Amino acid sequence: GNSVTQMEGPVTLSEEAFLTINCTYTATGYPSLFWYVQYPGEGLQLLLKATKADDKGSNKGFEATYRKETTSFHLEKGSVQVSDSAVYFCALSVRRNSGYSTLTFGKGTMLLVSP
Amino acid sequence: DGGITQSPKYLFRKEGQNVTLSCEQNLNHDAMYWYRQDPGQGLRLIYYSQIVNDFQKGDIAEGYSVSREKKESFPLTVTSAQKNPTAFYLCASSIRAGQGGEKLFFGSGTQLSVL
């Protein structure tokens, strides 16, 4: 079936460190891939997305490249800030029997950045 | 400001009681979704609706019911048949019916607990 696997957290970094959060997926066809971010007590916000192989999504210094050959969509940032502390979710679009697509999410990875 | 409003922020359910979570959007979006979030489990899809007067079961619909009588409203009822209702519930919307690349807009969630 369709699924997303993320690295377990928490990921603990010092400010200005390099960040990588791994995400791999299993899917039929060619899904769109997403990274969402959740700050404490809030809903999720779209961080970036890629809709086809080799696309690179980027936003606020974060980047992720859709790698079809390795079925991966790893999130990276060159220099993290304390304000980046949050839970990050990788997701893929899944076409259902209804004919519509919905998102399937990974379990989330908590990032903690210290000053 | 446009957005998604979920209420209440905190809700308590007694044994054998049905409770209804409210979700309202003023974004003029066609599609709406309900997700359940448990610690370490990520988000799981309960129900989704692509148009008014139509909705589909997600991955964990048992013990839940929904209605979509108006475009802007998608209430979720947690019935007494749901034996483990304690969770954080997130409502989301997207501009159009899911074709795979749509951005989801999330509300700030309702925390449901059992007394």
XYZ file of C-alpha atoms in Angstrom:
230
model
C 0.000 0.000 0.000
C 0.868 3.666 0.088
C 2.898 4.791 3.078
C 5.458 7.272 4.341
C 8.364 6.512 6.672
C 10.165 9.291 8.524
C 13.162 9.190 10.800
C 12.226 9.097 14.455
C 12.864 12.085 16.620
C 13.476 14.142 18.431
C 16.250 15.639 16.361
C 18.241 17.942 18.623
C 20.512 20.583 17.052
C 22.308 23.738 17.992
C 21.439 26.963 16.225
C 23.100 27.319 12.786
C 23.607 23.547 12.432
C 22.713 21.687 9.223
C 19.426 19.811 9.240
C 18.380 16.641 7.439
C 15.130 14.817 8.145
C 14.804 11.624 6.129
C 11.581 10.626 4.395
C 10.991 7.611 2.163
C 7.742 6.514 0.604
C 5.962 3.551 -0.933
C 3.385 4.349 -3.578
C 1.844 3.218 -6.817
C 2.020 5.661 -9.665
C 3.571 9.087 -9.295
C 2.334 10.835 -6.172
C 2.940 14.443 -5.203
C 5.125 14.827 -2.106
C 4.838 17.365 0.686
C 6.440 18.607 3.877
C 4.151 20.154 6.500
C 5.201 21.798 9.788
C 3.277 21.917 13.069
C 4.087 24.387 15.838
C 2.944 23.560 19.399
C -0.827 23.647 19.877
C -1.517 24.514 16.254
C -2.617 22.892 13.031
C -0.254 22.032 10.191
C 1.103 24.453 7.606
C 2.443 23.555 4.184
C 6.210 24.059 4.086
C 6.993 22.882 0.551
C 5.933 20.411 -2.110
C 7.066 18.674 -5.310
C 4.741 17.198 -7.882
C 7.063 15.182 -10.120
C 10.396 13.387 -10.114
C 13.514 15.584 -9.796
C 11.440 18.605 -8.732
C 12.897 20.573 -5.830
C 10.533 22.241 -3.391
C 11.887 25.132 -1.331
C 10.604 27.629 1.216
C 12.083 29.643 4.124
C 15.532 28.084 3.592
C 14.172 24.515 3.606
C 14.597 22.297 0.544
C 13.578 18.800 -0.544
C 14.104 16.986 -3.844
C 11.732 14.348 -5.229
C 13.967 11.316 -5.862
C 12.040 8.630 -7.712
C 15.001 6.237 -7.956
C 15.394 6.138 -4.166
C 11.710 6.895 -3.361
C 12.851 9.658 -1.042
C 12.001 13.282 -0.231
C 14.486 14.299 2.471
C 14.104 17.717 4.092
C 17.229 19.885 4.463
C 18.159 23.297 5.795
C 21.633 24.741 5.852
C 21.397 26.700 9.106
C 18.553 26.123 11.575
C 17.167 28.698 13.984
C 15.500 28.302 17.374
C 12.232 29.337 15.696
C 12.416 26.218 13.476
C 11.643 24.033 16.498
C 8.468 22.177 15.549
C 7.175 18.816 14.314
C 7.741 18.103 10.613
C 5.504 15.769 8.623
C 6.258 14.199 5.271
C 3.176 13.335 3.187
C 2.183 11.929 -0.184
C -0.978 12.129 -2.227
C -2.933 8.894 -2.557
C -5.654 8.283 -5.145
C -8.576 6.518 -3.519
C -11.388 4.359 -4.850
C -13.585 7.467 -4.879
C -11.361 8.831 -7.660
C -10.127 11.662 -5.474
C -6.702 12.048 -3.895
C -6.052 12.631 -0.222
C -2.840 12.984 1.781
C -1.188 10.171 3.726
C 1.152 11.465 6.439
C 4.218 10.069 8.123
C 4.395 9.922 11.912
C 6.219 13.225 12.203
C 9.699 14.176 13.380
C 10.181 16.617 16.230
C 13.002 19.131 15.797
C 14.444 20.913 18.825
C 16.927 23.730 18.218
C 18.856 25.180 21.134
C 20.561 28.600 21.208
C -9.185 37.140 7.572
C -9.977 33.899 5.778
C -9.320 30.635 7.479
C -10.621 27.525 9.195
C -12.190 27.742 12.624
C -12.479 24.708 14.849
C -14.427 24.742 18.079
C -14.231 24.076 20.895
C -10.497 24.010 21.532
C -10.961 21.477 24.354
C -13.830 19.013 24.719
C -14.612 16.356 27.264
C -16.776 13.325 26.628
C -18.529 11.129 29.155
C -19.016 7.400 28.643
C -21.796 6.625 26.175
C -22.059 10.211 24.990
C -21.939 11.513 21.435
C -20.058 14.773 20.908
C -19.810 17.021 17.862
C -16.742 18.954 16.782
C -17.319 22.041 14.703
C -15.342 23.047 11.611
C -16.139 26.172 9.600
C -14.198 27.686 6.692
C -14.607 30.989 4.886
C -12.066 30.237 2.169
C -14.724 29.143 -0.350
C -12.958 25.782 -0.628
C -14.773 22.825 -2.160
C -13.035 20.038 -0.225
C -12.862 19.439 3.522
C -11.193 16.769 5.641
C -11.044 15.409 9.193
C -7.838 13.937 10.602
C -7.096 12.381 13.953
C -3.668 12.904 15.537
C -2.322 10.617 18.255
C 1.146 10.962 19.818
C 3.676 9.055 17.736
C 1.025 8.069 15.173
C 0.986 11.014 12.842
C -2.279 12.016 11.186
C -4.911 9.535 10.063
C -7.808 10.394 7.776
C -11.307 9.942 9.214
C -13.636 11.390 6.562
C -13.389 13.711 3.589
C -15.841 15.620 1.451
C -15.206 16.912 -2.039
C -18.525 18.696 -2.572
C -21.636 19.637 -0.628
C -23.924 16.726 0.267
C -21.228 14.170 -0.471
C -18.548 12.618 1.750
C -16.324 9.557 1.815
C -14.852 7.346 4.523
C -11.163 7.643 5.183
C -8.919 5.098 6.859
C -10.434 5.134 10.371
C -14.104 6.079 9.944
C -15.568 3.556 12.410
C -17.220 5.296 15.360
C -17.433 8.661 13.578
C -20.026 10.400 11.431
C -20.068 13.620 9.390
C -22.393 15.807 7.365
C -21.792 18.381 4.633
C -25.005 20.358 4.260
C -23.223 23.637 3.581
C -20.024 24.352 1.694
C -18.453 26.151 4.646
C -19.276 23.602 7.360
C -18.127 20.011 7.995
C -19.001 18.899 11.553
C -17.636 15.644 12.964
C -19.598 13.568 15.489
C -17.670 11.194 17.703
C -20.192 8.523 18.654
C -20.286 6.217 21.663
C -19.135 3.435 19.329
C -15.680 5.049 19.201
C -14.020 3.307 22.147
C -10.798 5.280 22.159
C -11.773 8.840 21.276
C -9.049 10.710 23.162
C -6.993 12.484 20.489
C -6.275 15.801 18.792
C -8.689 16.340 15.887
C -7.717 18.468 12.917
C -9.991 19.814 10.216
C -8.576 20.883 6.854
C -9.751 22.202 3.508
C -8.441 22.525 -0.028
C -9.537 24.651 -2.962
C -10.837 21.858 -5.139
C -11.462 18.134 -5.180
C -8.242 16.227 -4.661
C -6.325 15.673 -7.873
C -3.034 15.123 -6.104
C -1.213 18.421 -5.711
C -3.542 20.508 -3.597
C -2.400 22.457 -0.562
C -4.301 21.683 2.627
C -5.220 24.491 5.006
C -5.598 23.341 8.606
C -7.553 24.597 11.583
C -5.944 24.856 15.013
C -7.502 21.635 16.271
C -9.758 20.294 19.024
C -8.387 18.193 21.881
C -10.984 15.607 22.890
C -10.613 13.779 26.190
C -12.726 11.165 27.950
C -13.870 11.814 31.505
